[in-house]
Coordinates of C-alpha atoms in Angstrom, one line a residue:
X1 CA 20.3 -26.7 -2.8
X2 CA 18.5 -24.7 -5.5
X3 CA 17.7 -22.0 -2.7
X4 CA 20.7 -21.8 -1.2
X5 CA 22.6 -20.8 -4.7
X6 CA 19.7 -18.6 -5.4
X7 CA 20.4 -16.8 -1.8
X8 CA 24.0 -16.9 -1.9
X9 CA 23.6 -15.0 -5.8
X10 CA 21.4 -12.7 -4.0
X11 CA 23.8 -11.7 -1.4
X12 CA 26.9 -11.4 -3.4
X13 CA 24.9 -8.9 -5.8
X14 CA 23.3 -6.7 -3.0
X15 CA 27.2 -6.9 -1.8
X16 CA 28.2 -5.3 -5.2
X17 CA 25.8 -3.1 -5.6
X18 CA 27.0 -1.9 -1.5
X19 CA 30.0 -1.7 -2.8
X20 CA 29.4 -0.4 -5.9
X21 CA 26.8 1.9 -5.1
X22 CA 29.2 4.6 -3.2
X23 CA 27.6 4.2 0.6
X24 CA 30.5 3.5 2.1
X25 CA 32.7 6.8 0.8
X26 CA 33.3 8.6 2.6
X27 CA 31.8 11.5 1.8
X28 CA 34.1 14.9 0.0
X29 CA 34.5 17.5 1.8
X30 CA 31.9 20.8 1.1
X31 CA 33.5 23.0 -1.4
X32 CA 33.5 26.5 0.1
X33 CA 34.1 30.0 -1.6
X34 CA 37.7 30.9 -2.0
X35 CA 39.9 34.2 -1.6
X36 CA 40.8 33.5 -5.3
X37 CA 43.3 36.3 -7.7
X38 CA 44.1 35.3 -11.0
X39 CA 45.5 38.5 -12.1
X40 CA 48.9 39.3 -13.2
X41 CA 51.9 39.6 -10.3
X42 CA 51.3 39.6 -7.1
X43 CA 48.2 39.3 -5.2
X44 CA 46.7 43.0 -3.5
X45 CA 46.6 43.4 -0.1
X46 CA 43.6 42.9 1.5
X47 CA 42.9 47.1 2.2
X48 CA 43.0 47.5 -1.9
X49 CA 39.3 47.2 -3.4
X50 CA 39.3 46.0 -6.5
X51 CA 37.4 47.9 -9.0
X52 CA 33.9 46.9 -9.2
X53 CA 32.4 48.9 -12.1
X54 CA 30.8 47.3 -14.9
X55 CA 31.4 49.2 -18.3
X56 CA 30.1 48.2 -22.0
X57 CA 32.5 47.5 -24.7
X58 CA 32.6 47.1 -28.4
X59 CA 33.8 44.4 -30.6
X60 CA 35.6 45.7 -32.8
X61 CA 39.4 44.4 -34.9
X62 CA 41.9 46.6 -36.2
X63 CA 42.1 46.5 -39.8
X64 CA 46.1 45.6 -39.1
X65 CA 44.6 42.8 -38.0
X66 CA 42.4 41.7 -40.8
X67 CA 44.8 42.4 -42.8
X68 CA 47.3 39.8 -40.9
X69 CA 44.5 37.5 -41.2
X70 CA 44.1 37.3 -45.0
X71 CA 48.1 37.1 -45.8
X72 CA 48.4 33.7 -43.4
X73 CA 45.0 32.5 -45.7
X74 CA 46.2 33.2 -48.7
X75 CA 49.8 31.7 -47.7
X76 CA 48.3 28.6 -45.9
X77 CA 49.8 25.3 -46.5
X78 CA 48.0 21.5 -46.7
X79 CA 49.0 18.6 -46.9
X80 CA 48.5 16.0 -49.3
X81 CA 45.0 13.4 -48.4
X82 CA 44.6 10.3 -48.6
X83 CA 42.4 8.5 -51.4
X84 CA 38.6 7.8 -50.5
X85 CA 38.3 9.3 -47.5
X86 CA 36.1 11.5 -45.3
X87 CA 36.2 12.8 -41.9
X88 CA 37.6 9.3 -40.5
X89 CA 40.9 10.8 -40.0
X90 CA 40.2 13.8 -38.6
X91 CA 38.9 17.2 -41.2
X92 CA 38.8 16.0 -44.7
X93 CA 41.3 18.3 -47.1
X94 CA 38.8 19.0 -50.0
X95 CA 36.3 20.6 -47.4
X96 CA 38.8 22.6 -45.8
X97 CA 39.6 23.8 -49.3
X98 CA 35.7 25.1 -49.6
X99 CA 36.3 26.5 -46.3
X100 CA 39.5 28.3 -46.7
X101 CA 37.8 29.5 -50.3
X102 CA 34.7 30.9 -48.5
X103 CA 37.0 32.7 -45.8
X104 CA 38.7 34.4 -48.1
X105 CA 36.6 35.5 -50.5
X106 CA 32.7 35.3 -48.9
X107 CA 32.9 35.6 -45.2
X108 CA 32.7 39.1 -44.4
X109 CA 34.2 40.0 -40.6
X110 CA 32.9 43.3 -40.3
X111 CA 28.7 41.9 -41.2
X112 CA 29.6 39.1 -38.4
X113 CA 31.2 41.7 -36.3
X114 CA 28.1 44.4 -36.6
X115 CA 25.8 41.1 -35.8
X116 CA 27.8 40.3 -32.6
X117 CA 27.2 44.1 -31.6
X118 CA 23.4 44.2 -31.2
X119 CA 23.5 42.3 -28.6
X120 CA 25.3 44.4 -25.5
X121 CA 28.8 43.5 -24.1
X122 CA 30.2 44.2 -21.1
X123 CA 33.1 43.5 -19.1
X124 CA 33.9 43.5 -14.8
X125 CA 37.0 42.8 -13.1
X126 CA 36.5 39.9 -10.6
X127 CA 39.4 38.2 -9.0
X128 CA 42.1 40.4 -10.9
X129 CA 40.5 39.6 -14.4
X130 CA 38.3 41.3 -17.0
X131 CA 35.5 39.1 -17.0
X132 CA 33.2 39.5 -20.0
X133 CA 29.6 39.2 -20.5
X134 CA 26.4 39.1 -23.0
X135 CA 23.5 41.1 -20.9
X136 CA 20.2 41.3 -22.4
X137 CA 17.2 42.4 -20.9
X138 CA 13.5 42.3 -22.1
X139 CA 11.0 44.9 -22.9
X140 CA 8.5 44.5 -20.0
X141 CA 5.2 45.4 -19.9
X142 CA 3.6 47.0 -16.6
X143 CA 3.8 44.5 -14.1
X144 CA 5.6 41.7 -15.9
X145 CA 8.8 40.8 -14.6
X146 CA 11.4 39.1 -16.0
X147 CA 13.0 35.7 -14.8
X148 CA 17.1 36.0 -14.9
X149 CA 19.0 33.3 -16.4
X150 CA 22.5 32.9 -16.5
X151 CA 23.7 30.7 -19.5
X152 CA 27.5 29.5 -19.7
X153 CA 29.0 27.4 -22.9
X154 CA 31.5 25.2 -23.1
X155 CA 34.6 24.1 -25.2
X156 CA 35.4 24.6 -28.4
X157 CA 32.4 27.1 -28.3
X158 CA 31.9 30.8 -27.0
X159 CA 29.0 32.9 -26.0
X160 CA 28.4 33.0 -29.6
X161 CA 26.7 29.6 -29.6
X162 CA 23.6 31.7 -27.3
X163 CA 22.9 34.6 -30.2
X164 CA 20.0 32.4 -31.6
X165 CA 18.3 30.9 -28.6
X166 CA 18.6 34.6 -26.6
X167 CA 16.1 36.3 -28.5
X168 CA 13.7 33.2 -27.9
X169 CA 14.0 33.6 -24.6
X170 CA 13.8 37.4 -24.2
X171 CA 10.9 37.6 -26.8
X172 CA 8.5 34.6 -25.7
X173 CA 5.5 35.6 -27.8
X174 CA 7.5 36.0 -30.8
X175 CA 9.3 32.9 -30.7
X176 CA 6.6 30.3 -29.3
X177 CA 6.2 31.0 -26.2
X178 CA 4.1 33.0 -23.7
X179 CA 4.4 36.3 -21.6
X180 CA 4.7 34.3 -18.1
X181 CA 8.3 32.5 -20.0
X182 CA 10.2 35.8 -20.3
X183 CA 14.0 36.1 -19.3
X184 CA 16.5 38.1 -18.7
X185 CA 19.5 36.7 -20.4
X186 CA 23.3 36.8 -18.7
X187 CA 25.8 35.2 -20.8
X188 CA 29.5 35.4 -19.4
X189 CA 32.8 34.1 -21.2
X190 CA 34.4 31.8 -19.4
X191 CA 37.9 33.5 -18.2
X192 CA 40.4 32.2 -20.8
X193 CA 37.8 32.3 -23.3
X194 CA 36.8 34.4 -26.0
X195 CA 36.9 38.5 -25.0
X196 CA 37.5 37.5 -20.9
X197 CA 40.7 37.6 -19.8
X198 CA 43.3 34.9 -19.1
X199 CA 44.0 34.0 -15.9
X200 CA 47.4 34.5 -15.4
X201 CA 47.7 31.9 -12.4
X202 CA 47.4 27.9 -12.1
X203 CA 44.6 26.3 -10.7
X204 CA 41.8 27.8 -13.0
X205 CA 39.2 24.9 -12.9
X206 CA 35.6 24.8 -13.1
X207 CA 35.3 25.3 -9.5
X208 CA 36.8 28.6 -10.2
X209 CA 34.4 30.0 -13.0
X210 CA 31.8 28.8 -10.8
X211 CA 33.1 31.1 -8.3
X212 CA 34.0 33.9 -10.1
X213 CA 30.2 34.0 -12.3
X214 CA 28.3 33.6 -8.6
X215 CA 30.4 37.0 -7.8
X216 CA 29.3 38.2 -11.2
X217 CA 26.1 37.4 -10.7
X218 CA 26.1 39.2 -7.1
X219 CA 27.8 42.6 -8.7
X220 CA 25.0 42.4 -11.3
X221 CA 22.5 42.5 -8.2
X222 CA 20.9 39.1 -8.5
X223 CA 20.0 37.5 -5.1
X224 CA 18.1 34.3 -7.0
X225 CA 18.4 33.3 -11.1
X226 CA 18.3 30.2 -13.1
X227 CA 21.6 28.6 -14.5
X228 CA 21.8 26.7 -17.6
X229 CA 24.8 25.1 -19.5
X230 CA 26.1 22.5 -21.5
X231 CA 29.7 20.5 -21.9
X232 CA 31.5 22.6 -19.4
X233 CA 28.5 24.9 -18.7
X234 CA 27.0 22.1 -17.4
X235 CA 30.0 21.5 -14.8
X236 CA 30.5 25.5 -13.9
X237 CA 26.7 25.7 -13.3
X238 CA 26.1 22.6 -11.4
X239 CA 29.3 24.0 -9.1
X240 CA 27.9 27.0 -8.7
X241 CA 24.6 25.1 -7.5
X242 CA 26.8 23.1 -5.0
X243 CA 29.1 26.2 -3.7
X244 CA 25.5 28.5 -3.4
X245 CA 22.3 26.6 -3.4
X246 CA 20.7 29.1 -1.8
X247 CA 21.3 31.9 -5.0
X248 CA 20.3 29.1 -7.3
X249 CA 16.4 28.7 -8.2
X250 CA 16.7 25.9 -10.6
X251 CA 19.7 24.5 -12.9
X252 CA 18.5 23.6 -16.3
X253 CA 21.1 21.1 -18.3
X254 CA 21.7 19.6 -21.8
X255 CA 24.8 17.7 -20.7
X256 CA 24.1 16.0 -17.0
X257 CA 27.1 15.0 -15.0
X258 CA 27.5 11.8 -12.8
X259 CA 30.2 10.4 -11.1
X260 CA 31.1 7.5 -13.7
X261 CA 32.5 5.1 -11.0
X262 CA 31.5 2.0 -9.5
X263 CA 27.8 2.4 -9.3
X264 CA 27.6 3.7 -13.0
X265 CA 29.4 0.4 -14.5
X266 CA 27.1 -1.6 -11.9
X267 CA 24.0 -0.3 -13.3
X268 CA 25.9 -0.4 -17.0
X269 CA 26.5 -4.0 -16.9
X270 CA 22.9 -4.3 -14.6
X271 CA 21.1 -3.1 -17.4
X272 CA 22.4 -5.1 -20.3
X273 CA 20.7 -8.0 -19.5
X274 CA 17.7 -6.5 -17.2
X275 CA 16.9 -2.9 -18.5
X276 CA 13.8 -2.5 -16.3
X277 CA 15.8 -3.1 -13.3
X278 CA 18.6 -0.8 -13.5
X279 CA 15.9 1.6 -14.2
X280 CA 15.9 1.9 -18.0
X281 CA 13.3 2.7 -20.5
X282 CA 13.6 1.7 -24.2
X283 CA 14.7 4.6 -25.2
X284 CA 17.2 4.7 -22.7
X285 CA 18.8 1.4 -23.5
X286 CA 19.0 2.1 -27.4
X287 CA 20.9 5.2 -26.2
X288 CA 23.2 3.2 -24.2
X289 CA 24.1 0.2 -25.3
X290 CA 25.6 -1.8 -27.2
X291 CA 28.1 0.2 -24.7
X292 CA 31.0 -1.5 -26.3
X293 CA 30.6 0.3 -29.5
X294 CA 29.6 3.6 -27.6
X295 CA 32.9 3.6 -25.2
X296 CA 34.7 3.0 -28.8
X297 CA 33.5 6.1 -30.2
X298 CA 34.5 7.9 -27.0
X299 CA 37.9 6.8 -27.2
X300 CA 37.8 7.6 -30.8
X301 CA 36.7 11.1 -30.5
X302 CA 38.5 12.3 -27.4
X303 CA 42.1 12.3 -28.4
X304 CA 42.2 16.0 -28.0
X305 CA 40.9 15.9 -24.5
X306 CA 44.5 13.7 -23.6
X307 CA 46.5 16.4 -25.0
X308 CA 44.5 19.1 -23.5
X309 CA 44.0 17.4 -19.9
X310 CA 48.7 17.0 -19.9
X311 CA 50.1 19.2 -22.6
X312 CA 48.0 21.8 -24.3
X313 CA 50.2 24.8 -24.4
X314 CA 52.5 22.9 -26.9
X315 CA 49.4 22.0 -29.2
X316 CA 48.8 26.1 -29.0
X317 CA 51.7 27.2 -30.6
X318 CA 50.4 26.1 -34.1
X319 CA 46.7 26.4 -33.1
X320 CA 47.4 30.3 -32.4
X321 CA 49.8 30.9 -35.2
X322 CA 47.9 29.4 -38.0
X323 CA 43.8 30.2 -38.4
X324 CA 43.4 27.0 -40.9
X325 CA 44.7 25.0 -38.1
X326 CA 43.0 26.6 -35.6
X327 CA 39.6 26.4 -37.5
X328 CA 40.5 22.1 -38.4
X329 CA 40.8 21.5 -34.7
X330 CA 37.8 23.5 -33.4
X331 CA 35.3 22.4 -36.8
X332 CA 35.9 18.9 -36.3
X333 CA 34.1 18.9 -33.0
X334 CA 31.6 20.9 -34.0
X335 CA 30.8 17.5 -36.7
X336 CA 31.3 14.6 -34.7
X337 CA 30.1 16.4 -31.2
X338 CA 27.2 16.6 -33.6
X339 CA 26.4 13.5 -34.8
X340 CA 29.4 10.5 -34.8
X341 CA 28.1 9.7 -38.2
X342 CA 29.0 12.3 -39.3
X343 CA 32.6 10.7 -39.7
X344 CA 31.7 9.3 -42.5
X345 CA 30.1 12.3 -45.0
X346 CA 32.3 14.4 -47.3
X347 CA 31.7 18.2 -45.2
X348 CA 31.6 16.3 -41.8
X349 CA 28.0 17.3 -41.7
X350 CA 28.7 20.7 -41.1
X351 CA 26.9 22.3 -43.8
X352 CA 23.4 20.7 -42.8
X353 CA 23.3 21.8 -39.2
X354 CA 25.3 24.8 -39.6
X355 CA 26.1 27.7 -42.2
X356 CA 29.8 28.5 -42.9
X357 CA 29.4 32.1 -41.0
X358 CA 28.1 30.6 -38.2
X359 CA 31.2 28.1 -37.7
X360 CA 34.1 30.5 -38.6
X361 CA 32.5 33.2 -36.3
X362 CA 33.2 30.9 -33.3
X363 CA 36.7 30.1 -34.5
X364 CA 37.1 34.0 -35.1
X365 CA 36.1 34.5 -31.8
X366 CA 38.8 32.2 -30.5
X367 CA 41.3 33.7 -33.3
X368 CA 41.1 37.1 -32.4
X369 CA 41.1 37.2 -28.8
X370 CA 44.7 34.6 -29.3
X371 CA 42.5 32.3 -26.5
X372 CA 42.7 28.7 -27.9
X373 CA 45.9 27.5 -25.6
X374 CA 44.0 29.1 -22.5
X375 CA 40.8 27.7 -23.2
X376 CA 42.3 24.1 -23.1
X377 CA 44.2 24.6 -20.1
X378 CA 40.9 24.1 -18.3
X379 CA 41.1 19.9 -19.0
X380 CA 44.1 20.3 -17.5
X381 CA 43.0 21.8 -14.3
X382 CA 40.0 19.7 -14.0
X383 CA 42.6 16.9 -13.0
X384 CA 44.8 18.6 -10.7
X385 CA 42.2 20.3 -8.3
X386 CA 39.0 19.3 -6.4
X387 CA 36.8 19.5 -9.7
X388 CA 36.7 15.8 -10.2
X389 CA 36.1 15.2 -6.4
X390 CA 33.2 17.7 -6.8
X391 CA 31.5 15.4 -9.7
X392 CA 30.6 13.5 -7.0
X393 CA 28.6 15.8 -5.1
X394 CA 24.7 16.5 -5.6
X395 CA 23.2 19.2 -6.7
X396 CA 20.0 20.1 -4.0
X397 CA 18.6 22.6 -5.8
X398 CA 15.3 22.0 -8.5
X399 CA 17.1 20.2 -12.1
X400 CA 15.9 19.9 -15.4
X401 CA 17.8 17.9 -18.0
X402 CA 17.1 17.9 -21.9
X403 CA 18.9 14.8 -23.6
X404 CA 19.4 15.1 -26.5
X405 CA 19.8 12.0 -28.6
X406 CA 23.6 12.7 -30.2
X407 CA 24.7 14.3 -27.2
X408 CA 28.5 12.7 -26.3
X409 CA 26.9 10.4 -23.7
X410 CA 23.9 10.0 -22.4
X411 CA 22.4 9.9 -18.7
X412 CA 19.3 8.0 -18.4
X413 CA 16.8 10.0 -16.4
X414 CA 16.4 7.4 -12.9
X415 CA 20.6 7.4 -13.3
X416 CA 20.5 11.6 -12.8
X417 CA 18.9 11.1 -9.5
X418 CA 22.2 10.0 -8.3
X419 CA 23.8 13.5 -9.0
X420 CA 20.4 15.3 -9.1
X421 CA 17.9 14.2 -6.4
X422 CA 16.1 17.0 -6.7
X423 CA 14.8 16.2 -10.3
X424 CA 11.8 17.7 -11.6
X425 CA 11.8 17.6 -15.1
X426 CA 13.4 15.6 -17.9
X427 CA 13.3 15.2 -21.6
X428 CA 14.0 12.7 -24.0
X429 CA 15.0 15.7 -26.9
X430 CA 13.7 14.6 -30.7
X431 CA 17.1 15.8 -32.1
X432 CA 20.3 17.9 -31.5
X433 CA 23.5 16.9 -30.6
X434 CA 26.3 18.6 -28.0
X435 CA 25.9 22.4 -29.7
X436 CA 22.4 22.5 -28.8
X437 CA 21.8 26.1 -28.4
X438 CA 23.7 26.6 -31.7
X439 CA 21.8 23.9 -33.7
X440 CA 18.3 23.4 -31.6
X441 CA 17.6 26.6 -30.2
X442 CA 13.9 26.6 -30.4
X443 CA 13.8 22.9 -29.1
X444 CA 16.3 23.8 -26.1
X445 CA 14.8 27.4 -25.6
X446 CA 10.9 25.4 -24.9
X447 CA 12.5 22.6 -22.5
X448 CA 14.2 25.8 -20.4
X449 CA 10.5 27.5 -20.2
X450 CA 8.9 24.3 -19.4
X451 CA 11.3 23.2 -16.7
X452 CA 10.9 27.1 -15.2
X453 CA 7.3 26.5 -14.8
X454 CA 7.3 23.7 -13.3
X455 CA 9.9 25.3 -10.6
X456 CA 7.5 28.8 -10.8
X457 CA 4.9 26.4 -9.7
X458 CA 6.7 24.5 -7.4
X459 CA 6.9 28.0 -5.1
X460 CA 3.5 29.4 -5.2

């Protein structure tokens, strides 16, 4: 009798994991590149060429508008806070109080504005947008060539998250590295973000950006470069892997997306009580479980994503009218995206991973360029299109995934397989959380050159 209740266990969990493990989908169908126009009014006709030239521009803000900027600081209005409390609720008063003193009276826009101009900006017009874009190329010696590496970021951030880790990565031997690791950095806004245009259409999902950087990418004559990205980088890049393998060399990640269906809470529940066999180290499983607690802190910390993903032009009105409320909603992230622990410390943790220029530079970013409410209409789209269908596709070209230990979630390195068969480098990451290029460069800039040599070697 034993046997037979040992088999009949046996067969019901090999049925699960069938079941579970996706086999029998059938499978999406291929996404495929898309006669796309996101530009105001009506589409062109076909016989009108779009303008293709690529032109540099200048950050620069009106003094009107600095100006504008100070009055709405110095006339902000707060609320009254509760007794004995942090960052549990949300951004604790008293250190927005040190943070609307600083922008006031410290942070100087024009030394954060000089800063963001030594690196070169440029904008294209691709599918009826201006598309913006960080290009920075190396100082080669004869007969060195560079390796081109697109980088995208992700949301609440901007292409101002990239201005440490670029000159890492464009100046090896300066910045631990060796002549063989130099790049040539391409750092695009996502449209809606930051100094690219909005797209003045529905429908503009991941898929889309994907689409529109690979024709970016093209313009800037590229026929093979590396992608990297995190939060929605990560999705845009491993899309543009899966709409145009054959332009991508490798895709280098510090957020790694699976399909979190049936196979994922099989392997979940699997390795709670047998780590080993769901493919689990011990690293792995202290990153993991308990997963009751972890799913907690998701639910905790992704209100915003509900509001974003159904209504987020009505949060917009008061995020683009007022820059203290603006800055609250995009700084509170930027702590418990962090580190979740940082809930419970008086300045969210801000002030030990980040200085108070660095932070209000992003939010200035978003302030200026009036982007917030079309930045968040991307959660939105993610559930209306075929972004979420394409989670589920694999990526075929060579991965490399950094994990860092307070990313959002984490994605053991046998459970990447499953969206990444072509793995060929992974690393367990000693520290850093979800801004990674913004608070680990050096760490995240050395796991990009290491996961290119191995892809480098790979070829030869």
């Amino acid at each position: 009798m034993g046997w037979k209740l040992a088999a009949f266990i046996v067969v019901i969990g090999v049925t699960i994991a069938v079941l579970y493990s996706g086999v029998l989908k059938t499978p999406p169908e291929p996404l495929e590149i898309q006669d796309n126009y996101w530009g105001r009014g009506a589409k062109p006709s076909p016989e009108t060429k779009e303008d293709d030239k690529v032109y540099g521009i200048i950050v620069n803000v009106s003094d009107t508008a600095l100006v504008d900027l100070k009055n709405r600081l110095v006339n902000t209005r707060l609320f009254e806070a509760l007794e004995d409390l942090q960052f549990q609720y949300g951004f604790r008063l008293d250190y927005m109080v040190d943070i609307l003193s600083y922008w006031k009276t410290q942070y100087d826009w024009r030394k954060q504005e000089a800063y963001l101009n030594t690196l070169l900006h440029y904008k294209t017009k691709i599918e009826g947008i201006d598309v913006h874009f960080i290009h920075v190329k190396p100082v080669l010696k004869p007969g060195q060539t560079a390796k081109p590496l697109l980088m995208v970021h992700g949301w609440p951030g901007s292409v101002f998250e990239f201005y440490k880790i670029i000159p890492m990565l464009v100046d090896p031997t300066n910045h631990g590295g060796s002549e063989e690791d130099v790049f040539e950095v391409i750092a695009p806004s996502i449209p809606g973000y930051g100094f690219s245009e909005i797209p003045h259409k529905k429908g503009f999902d991941q898929i889309a950006a994907a689409q529109v950087f690979l024709k970016l990418m093209e313009r800037l004559g590229f026929e093979k470069y590396y992608v990297q990205g995190g939060d929605f980088g990560s999705i845009v890049t491993r899309t543009m892997a899966i709409l145009k393998p054959s332009a991508i060399k490798g895709l280098h990640t510090n957020m790694p997306s699976v399909e979190y269906g049936g196979r994922y809470m099989f392997n979940v529940m699997l390795g709670s009580v047998a780590p080993s066999w769901a493919g689990l180290t011990e690293e792995d499983y202290n990153r993991v479980y308990p997963f009751g607690s972890k799913m907690l802190d998701m639910l905790q910390e992704s209100g915003y994503m509900h509001i974003q993903a159904t209504k987020p032009d009505t949060v917009g009105f008061g995020l683009t009218d007022s820059p203290v409320g603006l800055a609250a909603y995009i700084l509170e992230k930027f702590s418990t995206a962090t580190n979740k622990d940082n809930r419970e410390l008086a300045d969210g943790g801000l002030d030990k991973y980040f200085t108070k220029d660095e932070l209000l530079t992003n939010v200035m970013i978003y302030w200026w360029s009036r982007s917030i409410t079309s930045s968040m209409r991307i959660y939105k789209e993610l559930w209306l299109g075929r972004q979420m269908e394409a989670m589920s596709m694999q990526v075929t070209v060579p991965a490399g995934v950094a994990a860092f230990p307070n990313e959002v979630t984490h994605v053991p390195e046998s459970w990447c397989y499953w969206g990444y068969p072509n793995l060929v480098h992974y690393t367990m990451m000693p520290s850093g959380g979800h801004f990674a290029a913004l608070e680990e460069p050096a760490l995240l800039a050395q796991d990009i050159r290491t996961f290119v040599r191995k892809v480098e070697a790979l070829e030869k």
